[in-house]
Structures are given as structure tokens and as C-alpha cells.
Coordinates of C-alpha atoms in Angstrom, one line a residue:
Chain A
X873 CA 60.4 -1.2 105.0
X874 CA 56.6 -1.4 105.1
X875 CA 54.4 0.6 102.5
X876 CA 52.2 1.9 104.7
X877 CA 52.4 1.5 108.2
X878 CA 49.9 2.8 110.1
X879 CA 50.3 3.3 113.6
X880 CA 48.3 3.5 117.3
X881 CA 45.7 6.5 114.6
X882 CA 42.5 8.0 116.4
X883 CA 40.3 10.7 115.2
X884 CA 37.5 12.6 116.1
X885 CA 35.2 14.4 115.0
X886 CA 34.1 16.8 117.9
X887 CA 33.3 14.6 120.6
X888 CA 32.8 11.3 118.8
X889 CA 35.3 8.5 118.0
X890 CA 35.6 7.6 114.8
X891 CA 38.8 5.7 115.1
X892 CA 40.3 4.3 118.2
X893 CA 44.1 3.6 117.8
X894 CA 44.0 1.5 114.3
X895 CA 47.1 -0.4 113.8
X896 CA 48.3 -2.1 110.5
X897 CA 50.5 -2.7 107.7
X898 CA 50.9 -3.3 104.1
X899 CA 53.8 -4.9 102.5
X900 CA 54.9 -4.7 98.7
X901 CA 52.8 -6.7 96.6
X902 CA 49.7 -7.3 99.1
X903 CA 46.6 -6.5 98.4
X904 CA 45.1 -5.2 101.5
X905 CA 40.7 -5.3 101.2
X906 CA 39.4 -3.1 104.2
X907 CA 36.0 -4.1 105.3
X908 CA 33.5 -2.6 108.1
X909 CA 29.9 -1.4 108.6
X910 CA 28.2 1.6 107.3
X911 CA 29.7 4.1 109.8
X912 CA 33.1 2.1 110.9
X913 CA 35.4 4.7 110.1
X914 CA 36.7 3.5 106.6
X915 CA 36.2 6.6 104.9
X916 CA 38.0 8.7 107.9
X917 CA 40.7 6.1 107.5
X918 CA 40.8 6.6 103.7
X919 CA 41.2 10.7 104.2
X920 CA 43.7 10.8 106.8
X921 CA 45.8 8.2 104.9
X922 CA 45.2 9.9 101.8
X923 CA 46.0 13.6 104.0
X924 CA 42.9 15.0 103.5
X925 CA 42.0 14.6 107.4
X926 CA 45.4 16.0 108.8
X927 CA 44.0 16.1 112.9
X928 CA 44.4 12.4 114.0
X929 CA 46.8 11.0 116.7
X930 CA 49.2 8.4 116.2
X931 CA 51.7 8.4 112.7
X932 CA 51.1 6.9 109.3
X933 CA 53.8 6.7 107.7
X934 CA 54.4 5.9 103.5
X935 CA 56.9 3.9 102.3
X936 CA 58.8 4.9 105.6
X937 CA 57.9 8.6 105.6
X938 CA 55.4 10.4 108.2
X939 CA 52.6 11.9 105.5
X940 CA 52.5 14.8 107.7
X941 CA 56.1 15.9 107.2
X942 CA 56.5 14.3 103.5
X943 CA 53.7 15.2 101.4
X944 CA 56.2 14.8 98.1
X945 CA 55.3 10.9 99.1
X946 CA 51.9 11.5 97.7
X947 CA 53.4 11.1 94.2
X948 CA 53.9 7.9 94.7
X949 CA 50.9 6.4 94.7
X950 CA 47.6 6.6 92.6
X951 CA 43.8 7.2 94.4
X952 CA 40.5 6.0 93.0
X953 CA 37.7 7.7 94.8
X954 CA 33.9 6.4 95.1
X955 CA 32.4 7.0 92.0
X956 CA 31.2 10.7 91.6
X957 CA 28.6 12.6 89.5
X958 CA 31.5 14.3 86.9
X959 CA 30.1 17.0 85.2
X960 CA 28.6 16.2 81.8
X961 CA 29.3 19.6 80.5
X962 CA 33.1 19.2 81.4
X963 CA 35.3 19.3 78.7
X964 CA 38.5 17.5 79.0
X965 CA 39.0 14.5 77.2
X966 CA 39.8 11.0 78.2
X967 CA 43.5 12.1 77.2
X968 CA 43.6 15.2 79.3
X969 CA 42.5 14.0 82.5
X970 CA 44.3 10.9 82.1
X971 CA 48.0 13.2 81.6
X972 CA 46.4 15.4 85.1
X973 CA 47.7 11.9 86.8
X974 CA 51.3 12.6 85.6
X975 CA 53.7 14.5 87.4
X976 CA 56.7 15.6 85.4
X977 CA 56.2 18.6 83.8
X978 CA 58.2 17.4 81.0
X979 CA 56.4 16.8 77.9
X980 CA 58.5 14.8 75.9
X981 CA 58.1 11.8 73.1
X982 CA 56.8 9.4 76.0
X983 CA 54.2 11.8 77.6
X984 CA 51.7 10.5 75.3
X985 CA 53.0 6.7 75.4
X986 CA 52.2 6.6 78.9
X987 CA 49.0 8.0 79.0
X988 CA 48.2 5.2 75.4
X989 CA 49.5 2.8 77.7
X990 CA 47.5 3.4 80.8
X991 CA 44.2 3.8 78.7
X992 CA 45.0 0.5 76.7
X993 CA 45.3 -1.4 80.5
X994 CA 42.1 -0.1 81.2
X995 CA 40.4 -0.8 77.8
X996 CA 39.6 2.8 76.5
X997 CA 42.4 3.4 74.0
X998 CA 39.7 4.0 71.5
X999 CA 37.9 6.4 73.4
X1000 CA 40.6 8.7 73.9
X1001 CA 39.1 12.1 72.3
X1002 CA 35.7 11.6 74.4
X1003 CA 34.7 14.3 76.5
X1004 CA 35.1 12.6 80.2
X1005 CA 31.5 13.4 80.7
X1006 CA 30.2 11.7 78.1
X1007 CA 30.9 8.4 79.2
X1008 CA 28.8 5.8 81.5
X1009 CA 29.7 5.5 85.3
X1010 CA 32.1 2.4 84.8
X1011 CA 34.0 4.1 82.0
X1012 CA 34.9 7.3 83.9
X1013 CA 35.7 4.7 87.2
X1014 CA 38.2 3.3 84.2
X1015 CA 39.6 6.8 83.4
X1016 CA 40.5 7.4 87.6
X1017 CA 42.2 4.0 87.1
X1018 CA 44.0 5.3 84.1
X1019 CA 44.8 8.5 85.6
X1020 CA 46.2 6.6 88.9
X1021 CA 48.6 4.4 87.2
X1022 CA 49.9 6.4 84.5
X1023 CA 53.0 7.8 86.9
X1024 CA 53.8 4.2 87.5
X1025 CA 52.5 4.3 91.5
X1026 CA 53.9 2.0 93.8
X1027 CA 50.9 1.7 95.9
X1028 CA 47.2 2.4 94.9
X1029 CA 44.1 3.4 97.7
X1030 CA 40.5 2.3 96.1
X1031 CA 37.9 3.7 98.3
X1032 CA 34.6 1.4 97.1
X1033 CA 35.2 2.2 93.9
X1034 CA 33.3 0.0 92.4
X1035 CA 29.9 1.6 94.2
X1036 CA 27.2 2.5 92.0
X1037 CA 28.2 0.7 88.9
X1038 CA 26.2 -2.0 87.2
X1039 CA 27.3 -5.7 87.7
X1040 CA 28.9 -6.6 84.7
X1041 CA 31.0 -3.4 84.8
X1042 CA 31.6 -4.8 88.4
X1043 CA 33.4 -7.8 87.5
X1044 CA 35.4 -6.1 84.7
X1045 CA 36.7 -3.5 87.3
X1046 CA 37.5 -6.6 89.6
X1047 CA 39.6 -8.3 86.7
X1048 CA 41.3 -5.2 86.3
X1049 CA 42.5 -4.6 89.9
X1050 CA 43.5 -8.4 89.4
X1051 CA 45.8 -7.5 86.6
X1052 CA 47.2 -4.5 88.3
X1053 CA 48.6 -6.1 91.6
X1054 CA 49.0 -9.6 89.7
X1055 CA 50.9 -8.8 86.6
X1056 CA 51.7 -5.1 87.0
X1057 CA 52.8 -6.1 91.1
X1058 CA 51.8 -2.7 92.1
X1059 CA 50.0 -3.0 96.1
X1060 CA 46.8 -2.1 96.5
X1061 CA 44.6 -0.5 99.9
X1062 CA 40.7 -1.3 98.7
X1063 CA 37.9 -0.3 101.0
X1064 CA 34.7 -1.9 100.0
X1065 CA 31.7 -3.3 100.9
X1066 CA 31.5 -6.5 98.3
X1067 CA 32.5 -9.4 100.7
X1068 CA 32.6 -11.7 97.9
X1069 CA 34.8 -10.0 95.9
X1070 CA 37.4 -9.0 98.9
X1071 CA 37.8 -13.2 99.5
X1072 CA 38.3 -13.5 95.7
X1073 CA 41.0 -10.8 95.2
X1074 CA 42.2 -9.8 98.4
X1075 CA 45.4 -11.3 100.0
X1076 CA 44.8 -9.8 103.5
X1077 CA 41.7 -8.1 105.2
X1078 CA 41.2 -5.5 107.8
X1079 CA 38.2 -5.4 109.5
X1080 CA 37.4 -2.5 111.0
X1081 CA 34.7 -1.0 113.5
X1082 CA 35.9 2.7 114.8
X1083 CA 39.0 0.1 116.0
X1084 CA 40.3 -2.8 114.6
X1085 CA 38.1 -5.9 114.9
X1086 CA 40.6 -7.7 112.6
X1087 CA 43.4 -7.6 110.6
X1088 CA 44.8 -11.3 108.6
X1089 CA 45.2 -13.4 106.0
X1090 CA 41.8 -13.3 103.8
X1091 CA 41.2 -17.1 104.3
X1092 CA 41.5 -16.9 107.9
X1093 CA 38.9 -14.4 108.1
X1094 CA 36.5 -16.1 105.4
X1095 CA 37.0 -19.4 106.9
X1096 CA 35.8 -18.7 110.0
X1097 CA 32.5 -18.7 110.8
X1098 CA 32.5 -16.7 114.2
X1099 CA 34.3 -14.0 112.5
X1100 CA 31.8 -13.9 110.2
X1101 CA 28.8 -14.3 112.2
X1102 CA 30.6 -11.2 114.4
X1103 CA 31.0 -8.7 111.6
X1104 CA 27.1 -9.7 110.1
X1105 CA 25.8 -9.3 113.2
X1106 CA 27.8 -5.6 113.7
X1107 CA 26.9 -4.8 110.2
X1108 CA 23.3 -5.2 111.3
X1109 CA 23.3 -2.9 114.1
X1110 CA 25.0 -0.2 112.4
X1111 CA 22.3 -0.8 109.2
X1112 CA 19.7 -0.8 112.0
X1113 CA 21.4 2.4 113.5
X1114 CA 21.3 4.1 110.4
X1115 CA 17.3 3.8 109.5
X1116 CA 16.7 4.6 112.9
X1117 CA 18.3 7.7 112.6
X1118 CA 16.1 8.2 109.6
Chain B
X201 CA 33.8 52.7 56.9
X202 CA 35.3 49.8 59.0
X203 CA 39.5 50.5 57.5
X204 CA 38.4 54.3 58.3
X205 CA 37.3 53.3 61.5
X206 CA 40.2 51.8 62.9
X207 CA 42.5 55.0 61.4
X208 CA 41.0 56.6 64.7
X209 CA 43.9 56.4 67.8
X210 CA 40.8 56.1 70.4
X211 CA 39.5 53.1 68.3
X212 CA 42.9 52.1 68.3
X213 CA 42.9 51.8 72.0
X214 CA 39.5 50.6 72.2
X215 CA 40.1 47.4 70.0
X216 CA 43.4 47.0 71.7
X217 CA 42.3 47.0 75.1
X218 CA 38.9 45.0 74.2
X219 CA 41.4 41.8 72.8
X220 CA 43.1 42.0 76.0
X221 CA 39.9 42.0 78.1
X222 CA 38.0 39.4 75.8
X223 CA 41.1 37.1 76.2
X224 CA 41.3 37.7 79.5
X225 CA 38.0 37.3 80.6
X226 CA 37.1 33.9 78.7
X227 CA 40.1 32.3 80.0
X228 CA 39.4 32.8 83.6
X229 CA 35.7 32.5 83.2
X230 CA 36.2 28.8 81.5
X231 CA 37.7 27.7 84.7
X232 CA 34.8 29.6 87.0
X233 CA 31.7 28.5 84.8
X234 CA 33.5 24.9 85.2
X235 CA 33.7 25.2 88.9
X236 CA 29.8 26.7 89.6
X237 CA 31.2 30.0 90.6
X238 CA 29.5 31.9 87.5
X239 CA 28.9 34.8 89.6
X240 CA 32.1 35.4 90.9
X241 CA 33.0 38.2 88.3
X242 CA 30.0 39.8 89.3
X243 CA 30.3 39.9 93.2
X244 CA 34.3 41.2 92.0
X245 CA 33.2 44.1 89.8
X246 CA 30.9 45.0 92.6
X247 CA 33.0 45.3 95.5
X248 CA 35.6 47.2 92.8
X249 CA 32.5 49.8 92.5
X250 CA 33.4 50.7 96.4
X251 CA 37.0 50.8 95.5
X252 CA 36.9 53.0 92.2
X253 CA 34.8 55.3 93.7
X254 CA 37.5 55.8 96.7
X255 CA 40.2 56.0 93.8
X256 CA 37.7 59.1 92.7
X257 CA 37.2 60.8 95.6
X258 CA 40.9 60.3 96.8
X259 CA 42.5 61.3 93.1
X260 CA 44.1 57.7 92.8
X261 CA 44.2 56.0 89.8
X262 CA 40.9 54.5 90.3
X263 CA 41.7 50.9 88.2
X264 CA 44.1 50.4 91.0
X265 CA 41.9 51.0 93.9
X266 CA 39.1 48.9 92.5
X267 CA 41.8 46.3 92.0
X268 CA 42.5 46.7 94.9
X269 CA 39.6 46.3 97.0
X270 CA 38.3 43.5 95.2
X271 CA 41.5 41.6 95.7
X272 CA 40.9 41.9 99.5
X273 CA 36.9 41.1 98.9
X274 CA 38.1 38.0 96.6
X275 CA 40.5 36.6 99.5
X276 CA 38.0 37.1 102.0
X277 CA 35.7 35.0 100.5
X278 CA 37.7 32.3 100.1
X279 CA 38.5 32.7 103.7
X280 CA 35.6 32.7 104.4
X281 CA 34.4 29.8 102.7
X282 CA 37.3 27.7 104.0
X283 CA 37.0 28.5 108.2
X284 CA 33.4 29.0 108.4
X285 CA 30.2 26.8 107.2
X286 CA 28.5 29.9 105.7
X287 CA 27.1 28.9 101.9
X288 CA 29.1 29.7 99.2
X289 CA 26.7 32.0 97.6
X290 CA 25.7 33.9 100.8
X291 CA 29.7 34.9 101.3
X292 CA 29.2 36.2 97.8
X293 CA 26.1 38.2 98.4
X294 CA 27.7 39.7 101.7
X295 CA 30.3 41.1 100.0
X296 CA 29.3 41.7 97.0
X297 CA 26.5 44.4 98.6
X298 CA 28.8 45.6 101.1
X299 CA 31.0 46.8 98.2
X300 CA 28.4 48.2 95.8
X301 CA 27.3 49.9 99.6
X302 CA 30.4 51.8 100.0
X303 CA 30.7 53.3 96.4
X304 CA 27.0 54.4 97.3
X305 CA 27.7 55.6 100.4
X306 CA 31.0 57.9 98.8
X307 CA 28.7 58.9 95.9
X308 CA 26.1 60.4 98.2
X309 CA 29.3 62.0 100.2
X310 CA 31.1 63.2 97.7
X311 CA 28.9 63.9 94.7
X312 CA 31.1 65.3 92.6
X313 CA 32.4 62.0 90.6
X314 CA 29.3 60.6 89.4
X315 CA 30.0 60.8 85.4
X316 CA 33.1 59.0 86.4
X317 CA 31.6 56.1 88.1
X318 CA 29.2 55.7 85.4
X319 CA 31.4 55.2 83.2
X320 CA 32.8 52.4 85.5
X321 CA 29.2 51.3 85.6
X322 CA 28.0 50.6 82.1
X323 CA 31.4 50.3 80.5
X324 CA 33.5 53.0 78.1
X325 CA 35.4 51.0 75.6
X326 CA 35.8 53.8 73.6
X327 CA 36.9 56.2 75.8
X328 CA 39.3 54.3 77.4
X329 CA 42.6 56.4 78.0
X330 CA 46.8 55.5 77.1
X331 CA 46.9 54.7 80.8
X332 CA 44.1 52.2 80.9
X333 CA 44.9 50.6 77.5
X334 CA 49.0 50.3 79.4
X335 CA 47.3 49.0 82.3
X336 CA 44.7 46.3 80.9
X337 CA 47.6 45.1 78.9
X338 CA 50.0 44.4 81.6
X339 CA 47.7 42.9 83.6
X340 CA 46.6 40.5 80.9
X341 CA 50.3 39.8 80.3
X342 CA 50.4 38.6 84.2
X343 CA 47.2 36.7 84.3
X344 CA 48.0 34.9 81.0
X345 CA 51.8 34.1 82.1
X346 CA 50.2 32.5 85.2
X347 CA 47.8 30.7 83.5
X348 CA 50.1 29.0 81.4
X349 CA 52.5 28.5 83.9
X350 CA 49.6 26.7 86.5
X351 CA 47.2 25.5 83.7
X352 CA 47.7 21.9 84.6
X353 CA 46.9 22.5 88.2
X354 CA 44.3 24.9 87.7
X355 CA 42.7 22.2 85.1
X356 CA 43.1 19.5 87.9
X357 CA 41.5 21.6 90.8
X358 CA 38.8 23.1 88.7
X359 CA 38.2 18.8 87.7
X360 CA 38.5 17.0 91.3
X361 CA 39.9 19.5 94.1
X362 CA 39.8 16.5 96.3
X363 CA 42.0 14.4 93.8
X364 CA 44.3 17.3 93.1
X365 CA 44.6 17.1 96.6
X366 CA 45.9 13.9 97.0
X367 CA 48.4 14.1 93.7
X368 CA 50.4 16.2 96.1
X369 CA 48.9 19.9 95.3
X370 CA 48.5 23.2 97.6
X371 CA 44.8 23.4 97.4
X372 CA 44.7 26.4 99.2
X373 CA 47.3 28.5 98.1
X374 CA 46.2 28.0 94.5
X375 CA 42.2 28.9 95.3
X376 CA 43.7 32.1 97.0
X377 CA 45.9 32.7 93.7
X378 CA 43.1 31.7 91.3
X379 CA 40.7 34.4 93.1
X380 CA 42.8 36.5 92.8
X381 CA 43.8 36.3 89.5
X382 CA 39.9 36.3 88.7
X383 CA 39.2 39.4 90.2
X384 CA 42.0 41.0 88.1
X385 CA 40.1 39.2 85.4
X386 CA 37.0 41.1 86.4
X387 CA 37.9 44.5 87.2
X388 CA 40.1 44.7 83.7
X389 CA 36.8 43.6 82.3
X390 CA 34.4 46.3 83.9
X391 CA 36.1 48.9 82.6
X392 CA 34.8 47.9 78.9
X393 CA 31.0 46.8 79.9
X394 CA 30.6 48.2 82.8
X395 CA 30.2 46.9 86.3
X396 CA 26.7 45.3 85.4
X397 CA 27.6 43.3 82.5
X398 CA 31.3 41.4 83.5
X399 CA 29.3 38.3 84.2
X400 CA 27.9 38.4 80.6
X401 CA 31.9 38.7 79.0
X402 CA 32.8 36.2 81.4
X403 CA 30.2 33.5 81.5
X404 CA 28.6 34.0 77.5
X405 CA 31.3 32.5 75.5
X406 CA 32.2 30.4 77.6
X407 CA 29.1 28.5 77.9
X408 CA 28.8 28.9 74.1
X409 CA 32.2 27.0 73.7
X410 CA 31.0 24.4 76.2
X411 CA 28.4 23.6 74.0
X412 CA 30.6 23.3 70.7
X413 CA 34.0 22.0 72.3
X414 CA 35.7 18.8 72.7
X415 CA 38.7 19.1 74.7
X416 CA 39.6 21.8 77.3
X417 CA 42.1 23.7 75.5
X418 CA 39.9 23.6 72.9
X419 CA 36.9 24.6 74.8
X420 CA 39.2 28.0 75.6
X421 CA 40.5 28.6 72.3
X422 CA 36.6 28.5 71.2
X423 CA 35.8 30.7 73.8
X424 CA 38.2 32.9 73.5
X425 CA 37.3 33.7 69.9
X426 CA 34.0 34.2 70.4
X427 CA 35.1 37.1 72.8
X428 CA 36.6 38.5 70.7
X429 CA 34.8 38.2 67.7
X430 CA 31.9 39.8 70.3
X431 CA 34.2 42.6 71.5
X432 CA 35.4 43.2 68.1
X433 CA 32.1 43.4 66.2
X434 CA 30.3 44.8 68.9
X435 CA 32.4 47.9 69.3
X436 CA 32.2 48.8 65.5
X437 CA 28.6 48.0 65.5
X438 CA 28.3 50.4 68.3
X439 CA 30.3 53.2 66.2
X440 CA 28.7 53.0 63.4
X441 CA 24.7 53.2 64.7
X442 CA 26.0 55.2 67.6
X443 CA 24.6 52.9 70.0
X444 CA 26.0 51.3 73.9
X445 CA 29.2 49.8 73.4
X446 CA 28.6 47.7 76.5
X447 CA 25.4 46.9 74.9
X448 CA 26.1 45.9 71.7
X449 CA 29.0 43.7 72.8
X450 CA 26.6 41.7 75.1
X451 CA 24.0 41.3 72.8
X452 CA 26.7 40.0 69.8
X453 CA 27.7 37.6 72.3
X454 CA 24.7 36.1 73.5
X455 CA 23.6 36.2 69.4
X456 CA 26.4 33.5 69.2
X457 CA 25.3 31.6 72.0
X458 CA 21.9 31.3 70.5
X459 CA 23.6 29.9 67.3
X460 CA 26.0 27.6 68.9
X461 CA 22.5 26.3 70.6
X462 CA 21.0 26.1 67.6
X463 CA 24.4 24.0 65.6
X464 CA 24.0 21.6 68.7
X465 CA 20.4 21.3 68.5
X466 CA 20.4 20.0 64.8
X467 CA 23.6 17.7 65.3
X468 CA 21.8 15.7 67.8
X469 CA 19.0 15.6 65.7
X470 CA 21.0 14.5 63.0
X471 CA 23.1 12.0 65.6
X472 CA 19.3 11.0 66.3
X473 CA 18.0 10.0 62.7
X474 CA 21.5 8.1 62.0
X475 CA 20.4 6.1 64.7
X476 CA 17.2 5.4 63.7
X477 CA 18.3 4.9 60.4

């Protein structure tokens, strides 16, 4: 049984195609990187996998169960959005939002154990009693982490979350999704735009532009340089399709 | 004076029902503040103006037909927010007029309820009734019970509804039940300052505890105290210079808000000079 299994999904958004019949899948322990243009239809990927965008054609289906019939599945697996503006005024600490990630309603002697644990993977153990807003960028990015993996998920969906933050905090993020599928084994869906880091990390890549342009082993799309001169040349035109719709 | 006070049964009820409202109010207005919807208790007690005064001019209990009304108003903003791509604020607005418009409108029909609906519109703590002390009470017994029982969910969607989303949750279905439990919140609030201040008890302390707490619980219980240290002192204050309940709550409030501002101010001046130093 696949984790995700996606299968033959389009969507549109009135008129316009943003995905034409996507097809792929992601075995236990992979670490699938998703790479595309500005505009290829990651982030509509991203939703309807993640069943925020429930109106697309074709099934996707999570550790063998159709999201649209099974949304107990979601508990399974742990989402890090693009970095967001949090509030600075809100007031939950590091600890709370962390425990929002759990599901159990039972608050017994481990409850706070697993939320220690999470924030120790991620390096903010001594931070705990912060107010989330208080924190830079790449720290709250390290809280969503914290929050995603404290129920143990099977499967974590990154979408670019490692946008907006400075390098340094970059790399440690990188190190950290590293540990997670290396030692911790849990797979991993990451949409980004860092081609650099995607041939470091990632085990397979999808390539995607509104369909799929390709879908492999990482080296076989790094090492080849028609691939690559392909998906510069369609990252052009869709750079070059944004300003001129500026 | 303030032992004598409290010998009194209508002082009895007034302190009663003013806890109830103060905890009410600052628990549910944590969660709007929090999620930019400040207003809310506003555009509620409003469109509960229309309702009380049909309650009036139809000899119903007139908490019930307020409650009523702005339970349908609540919902239909949220509906409204969700199918169309009207702003947020504008759905507000809409109804929010269109309710004060009916209670107007029945006013300039009827005209023989008008003390009555003043007293909805600038608050009566102390002249609230057996019936509305039961009443208040019960529905802060519901509202509390289902805050407790959802708090972690209400917590998550009021933090990341899109997150929430994904963990599994019934987005909608808890928006519809949170506006409707604020609007509860609201028009059990208006009958103790009036239609025109409920935004004051709602938002006031809890942007005062914003600025003191660390922690969301203990953002609340911060909050909630300073309601009712507001509603408490306010209505004796009131008593004994015989001035506007309503009035003297608001203004014991936003006197603690002004201090908290102040406590903040000089901790991050004295944050500043350990730095320096």
C-alpha cells in the first residue's frame, strides 16, 4: 500500500486548468520534493491533498483511503504551511500550540512528554513559556514542525516552508527535515522552490507544470541537463508571465 | 456602606448577574479580539435591539426574542461570509443596521415601550429582575460548559483556521457554533451596559490581558478578572454617587487598561536599560 497515491487529479478554477490529470506516488520512507514554476499548480496540489480544495476530478487516496470519504486519515499526518505573519499579540505559548497538534483528548503523564520531546527535536525546549508571537520567523516555522510531529505522523506535507526565512535558519530547517525522514523514518511531500536543496535531501522529484512534466529518482532529474534546461526555460516564461501581468 | 450595600436583594441580583455577564463576555471576547472580529458583539446587540423590541410590543420575554433574532443575524453572517465575496465588515454593517432599523421602525409603530427599550439601550444592572438574573445564569452555565468542552478547537481555529482544517476539524460547523455562542455572549451582556456599550465589556479587558499575559489560559483568567473587578467596582461606585451603572463600569475598565499600558510601558523600559546596561 502506497502513502499517498494520487490519481488521474484535475482542477479548475472557473474556466482555467490548473491541474491536468497529475499522477503519482509516495512510498514509506521517501522523501518526495515537488518542484514547478511560479503558477504550476503546486499550491492547488498542496490544498486538495491536504482537503482544503475538495472540487477536483480524479481520487487521492491516503495510506489507501479516498480523503473525500475518510477525513479521520487527516490525523495521520502533520502539515507545515508557508511561513505566515502570526499575530504578535497572540498569546499562546510555544507549549500550547505545540499540544493544538495532538489529538487524544487524554491528558495524561505523557501529554507533556511528547510535546518536551517534539520541542527538544526542533531545538526550542528552552523556549517553551514564550508567547508564539514573540519569536523570529524561523522559530515559529520550528514550532509548526513541533506541532506536526508531536502525534507521531506517518507522513508530513511541507508547502515551501522554508520561504521567507533568513539563510542560516534555512540550512538548519534543511538539517532538520533530514533528521526527520532519516532517523525518525517518517515520509515527507515538500513543495519548494530551492533546487539545491531538493537534490540534496530529496529521494524523488515531481516536476510539475498544471501536469506532470516529471516524476523520478532525484539524480535522474539533476543529472540531466535537458531536463534541466526544460524546467529553467518554463520557469522563465512563467517569471516572465508574471511581471507582465504586473 | 459597601457590607450594607450588598444587604440589598436587587444588589444581590445585580452583582450576581454582572459575575455571570463579566465571565461571560471576556471569555468569548478573548477568542473574537484574537480573531479581528472585535465588533461582532456590537453588530449582535444591535440586531437584538430589533428583536427586544418585538418581545415588547408582542409581550414576550423580550431577552428571548433579542436572543433570538441575533442568533439568526449571527448565522447569517457567517453564511454570508462563507458563499459570497462580500467583506467581512460590510456583512456586519448590513445587518447590524438592518436590526437597529427594525427596533426603530416598532418604536415609531408602537410607542408605547420606549422606557423599556432604553433600558436595553444603556444597560440596567441594577434593576435587573429574578427572571433575568435565572436567565443570564443559565445561559452562562451553557456557554461556559461549551467552552470547556471545545476550548482546544476553538484555541486552534481562532490560531490557524486553515491548519485546524487540516488536523481533521469541522471548520464550519464550529464558526456557526462559535457565533452563536457569541451572540448569546452579547445579548446576556447588553442587558447590563446597554446595547451601546457590549463592545466595551467584551473587547476592554480583553485587550488589557493581552497586554499583561503569557499564555492563553492565562490571557483569560486575566481577563476575566478584570471584568469583574470592572463590573464589580463599577456598580458600587455607581450606587454610592448615584451615577450610570453602564457608565461607571466602562470607565473602571478602560481605567485598568490605561494601567496595564502603563505596567507594560515601564517593563520594556526597564527590559531596555538591562540591555544597555
Amino acid at each position: 500500500m502506497h502513502v499517498l497515491e494520487i490519481d488521474g487529479v484535475s482542477f479548475s478554477y472557473g474556466s482555467t486548468l490548473a491541474l491536468d490529470s497529475i499522477s503519482f506516488s509516495v512510498d514509506k520512507g521517501d522523501l518526495l520534493g515537488i518542484i514547478g514554476p511560479n503558477g504550476a499548480g503546486k499550491t492547488t496540489l498542496f490544498s486538495c491533498m491536504l482537503g482544503l480544495l475538495g472540487g477536483y476530478r480524479g481520487s487521492i487516496r491516503i495510506f489507501g483511503e479516498d480523503i473525500k470519504k475518510n477525513r479521520k486519515v487527516f490525523q495521520k499526518i502533520g502539515y507545515i504551511p508557508q511561513k505566515k505573519n502570526i499575530d504578535r499579540n497572540f498569546p499562546a505559548t510555544i507549549e500550547e500550540i505545540v499540544s493544538l497538534g495532538i489529538t487524544s483528548s487524554r491528558k495524561d503523564k505523557s501529554y507533556k512528554e511528547r510535546i518536551l520531546s517534539a520541542l527538544e527535536t526542533v531545538g526550542l525546549s528552552s523556549l517553551q513559556d514564550r508567547r508564539i508571537g514573540e519569536l523570529s520567523g524561523g522559530q515559529q516555522q520550528r514550532v509548526l514542525i513541533a506541532k506536526a510531529i508531536v502525534n507521531d505522523p506517518e507522513l508530513l506535507i511541507l508547502d515551501e516552508p522554508a520561504t521567507g526565512i533568513d539563510l542560516e535558519t534555512q540550512n538548519k530547517f534543511y538539517a532538520l527535515l533530514r533528521k526527520l525522514n532519516g532517523e525518525n523514518k517518517i515520509t515527507m511531500i515538500w513543495s519548494s522552490h530551492d533546487l539545491d536543496a531538493v537534490n540534496k535531501l530529496a529521494t524523488g522529484v515531481a516536476c510539475i507544470n498544471r501536469s506532470m512534466f516529471f516524476h523520478g529518482q532525484t539524480h535522474e532529474f539533476f543529472e540531466n541537463p535537458d531536463l534541466l534546461k526544460a524546467y529553467s526555460e518554463s520557469s522563465m516564461q512563467a517569471h516572465m508571465h508574471m511581471h507582465d501581468h504586473h | 456602606m459597601v457590607l450594607e450595600v450588598l444587604e440589598f436583594g436587587f444588589m444581590q441580583r445585580a452583582l450576581m448577574a454582572g459575575i455571570a455577564v463579566a465571565i461571560t463576555s471576556s471569555v468569548i471576547g478573548l477568542f473574537l479580539v484574537l480573531r479581528r472580529n472585535s465588533l461582532f458583539g456590537d453588530a449582535m446587540s444591535h440586531i437584538a435591539f430589533g428583536g427586544i423590541a418585538i418581545g415588547l410590543m408582542a409581550n414576550i420575554y423580550p431577552l428571548w426574542t433579542g436572543l433570538g433574532l441575533s442568533i439568526l443575524g449571527a448565522l447569517g453572517i457567517t453564511k454570508l461570509r462563507q458563499s459570497t465575496k462580500i467583506p467581512a465588515d460590510a456583512t456586519v454593517a448590513i445587518l447590524l443596521s438592518s436590526g437597529l432599523a427594525i427596533g426603530i421602525m416598532l418604536v415609531s409603530v408602537s410607542g408605547g415601550f420606549t422606557l423599556d427599550l432604553f433600558s436595553f439601550l444603556f444597560g440596567s444592572i441594577l434593576l435587573v429582575s429574578v427572571n433575568d438574573t435565572l436567565a443570564i445564569l443559565a445561559l452562562t452555565g451553557i456557554i461556559l460548559t461549551i467552552v470547556i468542552l471545545l476550548y482546544k478547537k476553538l484555541v486552534y481555529i481562532t490560531f490557524d483556521e486553515e491548519q485546524a482544517q487540516v488536523s481533521g476539524l469541522d471548520i464550519s460547523r464550529l464558526n456557526y457554533l462559535f457565533v452563536v455562542l457569541a451572540s448569546v455572549a452579547a445579548v446576556v451582556s447588553m442587558r447590563l451596559v446597554g446595547i451601546l456599550l457590549v463592545s466595551a465589556l467584551i473587547v476592554i479587558p480583553n485587550v488589557t490581558a493581552l497586554l499583561l499575559g503569557r499564555g492563553f489560559k492565562k490571557t483569560m483568567l486575566i481577563s476575566v478578572s478584570v471584568s469583574i473587578f470592572s463590573v464589580v467596582a463599577g456598580t458600587i461606585v455607581s450606587y454610592a454617587f448615584n451615577l450610570a451603572p453602564a457608565g461607571s463600569i466602562v470607565l473602571i475598565s478602560a481605567a485598568t487598561f490605561v494601567t496595564a499600558l502603563a505596567i507594560r510601558f515601564s517593563r520594556q523600559k526597564e527590559k531596555e536599560a538591562e540591555i544597555k546596561a
